[in-house]
Coordinates of C-alpha atoms (C1' of nucleotides) in Angstrom, one line a residue:
Chain A
M31 CA 133.2 118.3 100.6
E32 CA 132.4 121.8 100.1
K33 CA 134.4 121.9 97.0
K34 CA 132.5 119.0 95.7
E35 CA 129.3 120.9 96.2
D36 CA 130.6 123.7 94.1
N37 CA 131.8 121.4 91.4
S38 CA 128.6 119.6 91.3
T39 CA 126.8 122.8 90.9
E40 CA 129.0 123.8 88.1
N41 CA 128.7 120.5 86.4
A42 CA 125.1 120.8 86.5
S43 CA 125.1 123.6 84.1
L44 CA 126.7 121.3 81.6
S45 CA 123.9 119.0 81.6
D46 CA 120.8 121.0 81.8
H47 CA 119.2 118.8 79.3
N48 CA 119.0 116.2 81.9
H49 CA 117.8 118.3 84.8
Q50 CA 115.2 120.1 83.0
M51 CA 113.0 117.1 83.1
I52 CA 113.5 116.3 86.7
P53 CA 111.5 118.8 88.6
S54 CA 108.1 117.9 87.4
N55 CA 108.7 114.2 87.3
I56 CA 110.4 113.2 90.4
F57 CA 108.8 110.9 92.9
F58 CA 110.1 109.6 96.1
M59 CA 109.9 106.2 97.5
A60 CA 109.9 107.1 101.1
N61 CA 109.7 104.7 104.0
S62 CA 109.9 101.6 102.1
M63 CA 113.5 102.3 101.5
F64 CA 114.4 101.6 105.0
D65 CA 113.2 98.2 105.0
T66 CA 115.1 97.1 108.1
P67 CA 115.5 100.4 109.7
S68 CA 118.6 100.4 111.8
E69 CA 118.7 102.3 114.9
V70 CA 120.7 104.9 113.2
D71 CA 118.0 105.4 110.7
Q72 CA 115.4 105.6 113.3
K73 CA 117.1 108.0 115.6
G74 CA 119.0 110.5 113.8
S75 CA 118.2 110.8 110.3
L76 CA 116.7 113.8 108.7
G77 CA 114.2 112.6 106.3
F78 CA 113.6 114.3 103.0
I79 CA 110.2 115.0 104.3
D80 CA 111.6 117.6 106.5
M81 CA 113.1 119.4 103.6
F82 CA 110.1 119.0 101.4
N83 CA 107.9 120.4 104.0
V84 CA 109.7 123.6 103.6
Q85 CA 106.8 125.5 102.1
D86 CA 108.4 127.8 99.7
Y87 CA 111.0 126.5 97.3
T88 CA 112.1 130.0 96.5
S89 CA 113.1 130.5 100.1
P90 CA 116.7 131.5 100.4
S91 CA 117.3 129.1 103.1
I92 CA 116.7 126.3 100.7
F93 CA 119.1 127.7 98.2
D94 CA 121.7 128.0 100.8
L95 CA 122.0 124.3 100.5
L96 CA 123.3 124.8 97.1
Q97 CA 126.3 126.7 98.3
T98 CA 127.1 125.1 101.6
P99 CA 127.5 121.5 102.6
P100 CA 124.3 120.4 104.1
V101 CA 124.4 121.9 107.5
I102 CA 121.0 120.8 108.5
P103 CA 119.1 122.2 111.4
L104 CA 117.5 119.0 112.3
Q105 CA 115.3 117.9 115.0
S106 CA 115.3 114.3 114.6
Q107 CA 112.0 113.2 113.3
P108 CA 110.9 109.8 112.3
L109 CA 110.1 109.3 108.8
T110 CA 106.4 108.9 108.9
S111 CA 104.0 109.3 106.0
P112 CA 104.9 109.6 102.4
P113 CA 105.1 113.1 101.3
S114 CA 101.7 114.6 101.1
T115 CA 103.0 117.5 99.3
V116 CA 105.0 116.9 96.2
P117 CA 107.0 119.5 94.5
E118 CA 104.9 121.7 92.4
S119 CA 103.5 120.0 89.4
S120 CA 104.6 116.5 90.1
E121 CA 102.5 113.8 88.8
L122 CA 101.6 111.3 91.4
V123 CA 103.1 108.0 90.5
N124 CA 104.4 107.4 93.9
N125 CA 101.6 105.4 95.1
P126 CA 102.7 103.3 98.1
S127 CA 101.6 100.1 96.5
S128 CA 104.2 100.4 93.9
P129 CA 105.7 96.9 93.6
N130 CA 109.0 98.5 92.9
S131 CA 109.4 99.7 96.4
S132 CA 109.6 96.3 97.7
S133 CA 112.2 95.4 95.1
M134 CA 114.2 98.4 96.0
S135 CA 114.3 97.4 99.6
S136 CA 115.5 94.0 99.0
S137 CA 118.3 92.8 101.2
S138 CA 121.7 94.0 100.2
T139 CA 125.3 93.5 101.2
E140 CA 127.3 96.5 102.1
A141 CA 130.7 95.8 101.0
A142 CA 132.3 99.1 101.3
N143 CA 134.1 98.3 104.5
D144 CA 134.8 94.8 103.5
K145 CA 136.7 95.9 100.6
Q146 CA 139.2 97.7 102.7
S147 CA 140.0 94.8 104.7
K148 CA 140.0 92.7 101.7
T149 CA 142.6 94.9 100.1
V150 CA 144.9 94.6 103.0
E151 CA 144.7 90.9 102.9
E152 CA 145.2 90.8 99.3
E153 CA 148.6 92.3 99.6
E154 CA 149.7 89.7 102.0
E155 CA 148.4 87.1 99.7
N156 CA 150.3 85.3 97.0
D157 CA 150.0 87.2 93.8
Q158 CA 149.0 84.3 91.9
E159 CA 146.2 83.4 94.3
K160 CA 144.6 86.7 94.2
T161 CA 141.4 85.5 92.6
K162 CA 138.2 85.5 94.5
Q163 CA 139.3 83.7 97.5
Q164 CA 139.9 87.0 99.0
L165 CA 136.4 87.4 100.1
K166 CA 136.5 84.5 102.4
P167 CA 138.0 86.2 105.4
K168 CA 136.8 86.6 109.0
K169 CA 134.2 89.2 109.9
K170 CA 132.0 86.5 111.0
N171 CA 130.4 88.0 113.9
Q172 CA 129.9 91.3 112.3
K173 CA 126.6 91.6 110.8
R174 CA 126.9 93.9 107.9
Q175 CA 125.4 97.3 108.6
R176 CA 123.3 98.8 106.0
E177 CA 124.1 102.2 104.9
P178 CA 121.4 104.7 104.7
R179 CA 119.6 104.3 101.5
F180 CA 117.2 106.3 99.6
A181 CA 115.5 105.9 96.3
F182 CA 113.4 108.1 94.1
M183 CA 111.6 107.6 90.9
T184 CA 112.1 109.8 88.0
K185 CA 110.2 109.9 84.8
S186 CA 112.9 110.1 82.3
E187 CA 114.1 108.5 79.1
I188 CA 117.6 108.9 80.5
E189 CA 118.5 106.2 83.0
H190 CA 121.7 107.7 84.4
L191 CA 120.8 111.2 85.3
D192 CA 123.6 113.5 85.8
D193 CA 123.6 114.5 89.4
G194 CA 126.9 116.4 89.3
Y195 CA 129.0 113.6 90.6
R196 CA 131.2 111.2 88.7
W197 CA 130.1 107.6 88.7
R198 CA 131.7 104.5 87.5
K199 CA 129.6 101.6 86.5
Y200 CA 130.8 98.5 88.2
G201 CA 128.1 96.0 87.5
Q202 CA 124.9 95.2 85.9
K203 CA 122.4 92.6 86.7
A204 CA 119.2 91.3 85.4
V205 CA 116.4 91.9 87.7
K206 CA 114.0 89.2 88.5
N207 CA 110.5 89.8 87.1
S208 CA 111.8 92.7 85.1
P209 CA 112.9 93.0 81.6
F210 CA 115.2 95.8 82.5
P211 CA 118.6 95.3 84.0
R212 CA 119.8 97.1 87.1
S213 CA 123.0 99.1 86.9
Y214 CA 125.4 99.6 89.8
Y215 CA 127.5 102.8 90.0
R216 CA 130.1 103.9 92.5
C217 CA 131.0 107.5 93.0
T218 CA 134.5 108.1 91.9
S219 CA 134.8 111.5 93.4
T220 CA 137.4 111.6 96.1
A221 CA 136.2 110.8 99.6
C222 CA 132.8 109.9 98.2
G223 CA 131.6 106.5 99.3
V224 CA 128.3 106.7 97.7
K225 CA 126.9 104.0 95.5
K226 CA 123.8 104.0 93.5
R227 CA 121.7 101.7 91.6
V228 CA 119.6 102.6 88.6
E229 CA 116.9 100.5 87.1
R230 CA 113.9 101.1 85.1
S231 CA 110.5 100.2 86.4
S232 CA 109.1 97.1 84.9
E233 CA 105.6 98.4 85.3
D234 CA 106.2 101.7 83.8
P235 CA 109.3 101.7 81.6
S236 CA 109.2 105.5 81.5
I237 CA 110.1 105.6 85.2
V238 CA 113.6 105.3 86.3
V239 CA 114.3 104.2 89.9
T240 CA 117.5 105.5 91.4
T241 CA 118.7 104.4 94.8
Y242 CA 121.5 106.1 96.5
E243 CA 123.4 104.4 99.3
G244 CA 126.3 105.2 101.5
D245 CA 127.8 108.3 102.9
K246 CA 130.4 110.9 102.2
G247 CA 133.6 110.0 103.9
G248 CA 135.1 112.2 106.5
V249 CA 131.9 113.8 107.4
K250 CA 130.4 113.5 110.8
G251 CA 127.2 111.7 110.3
K252 CA 126.2 110.5 107.0
F253 CA 125.1 112.5 104.1
T254 CA 123.2 110.8 101.5
L255 CA 122.5 112.6 98.4
L256 CA 118.9 112.1 97.8
C257 CA 118.3 113.9 94.6
I258 CA 119.0 117.0 92.7
L259 CA 116.2 119.2 91.8
E260 CA 116.3 122.2 89.6
L261 CA 113.8 124.7 90.6
H262 CA 113.3 128.1 89.2
G263 CA 116.6 127.7 87.4
R264 CA 118.4 126.9 90.5
R265 CA 120.1 123.7 91.4
L266 CA 119.0 122.1 94.6
N267 CA 120.7 119.2 96.2
I268 CA 118.6 117.3 98.7
Y269 CA 120.5 115.3 101.3
Q270 CA 119.6 113.1 104.1
L271 CA 121.8 113.4 107.2
T272 CA 122.1 110.6 109.5
V273 CA 123.8 111.3 112.8
Chain B
dC58 C1' 147.4 105.5 78.0
dG59 C1' 144.1 106.2 81.3
dG60 C1' 139.4 105.9 82.4
dC61 C1' 135.2 103.8 81.5
dT62 C1' 131.9 100.0 80.2
dT63 C1' 130.8 95.3 79.6
dT64 C1' 130.2 90.8 81.3
dG65 C1' 130.9 86.4 83.3
dA66 C1' 132.1 84.5 87.6
dC67 C1' 132.1 84.6 92.3
dC68 C1' 130.4 85.7 97.1
dC69 C1' 126.9 86.1 100.5
dG70 C1' 122.6 86.4 102.8
dC71 C1' 118.2 84.5 103.1
dG72 C1' 114.3 81.4 102.6
dC73 C1' 112.8 76.8 102.2
Chain C
dG84 C1' 122.2 72.0 103.3
dC85 C1' 120.8 73.8 99.1
dG86 C1' 119.3 76.9 95.7
dC87 C1' 118.2 81.5 94.4
dG88 C1' 118.8 86.2 93.8
dG89 C1' 121.3 90.4 94.7
dG90 C1' 125.7 92.6 94.9
dT91 C1' 130.6 92.9 93.7
dC92 C1' 134.9 91.8 91.4
dA93 C1' 138.0 92.1 87.8
dA94 C1' 139.7 90.9 83.1
dA95 C1' 139.0 92.3 78.6
dG96 C1' 137.7 95.6 75.4
dC97 C1' 136.5 100.2 73.9
dC98 C1' 137.1 105.1 73.4
dG99 C1' 138.8 109.8 73.5

DNA sequence: CGGCTTTGACCCGCGC
DNA sequence: GCGCGGGTCAAAGCCG
């Protein structure tokens, strides 16, 4: 975990060309991300707003986040209004009526856990029969739980922004009512269960919508990497912690 | 050769 | 029950 943070920070320096355009062009899609807010989301999550209400971005406490895993002094607050204060010179594209926010919050299946059980079954299965039948199994009663999810919009020509983690693309789908496909990535760093989707806004092709979903394994609570900012030459990872 | 992307097929949830 | 759309799988191909 901590090492990962360090690595990501290091990696960031390798891709400054990406990050340079982030700070002034990043827009969050706040509440709409939690379309069906689970109890977990409601109760114990530290919304990005908490962080962004930190007045001074040059404050050392913020940059501490760079070095240490997000140990977040949270009082649980419900996510309320969209950020009234946007980092520095952000353009305001994040109007709540953005149709994308609804598309981002469309229902999803969370297959992370399923896959594990699937794998087990697969081994018991006949090798020849290993096709897609594997997905049939049990887990009837279990309603899939949605992982904490967060999206933000970035004005960028580059779709897959380098956030310091390694991602493997595992799918791409055409999006309804959008000429742009949506790409699915899975974090390949060890013990990182985060997935993300990247798609370009159909309304404004210059805007890339990135949605992070999942948690980092082995951590108490769930850390969701919200975004990476680069401010005053420093790299800043913004997380959401769900306890 | 290993890791990654591409892409068609499949699964699943949801609305009608 | 059916169809649609979103999400995932996995084989094949590509590339360093």
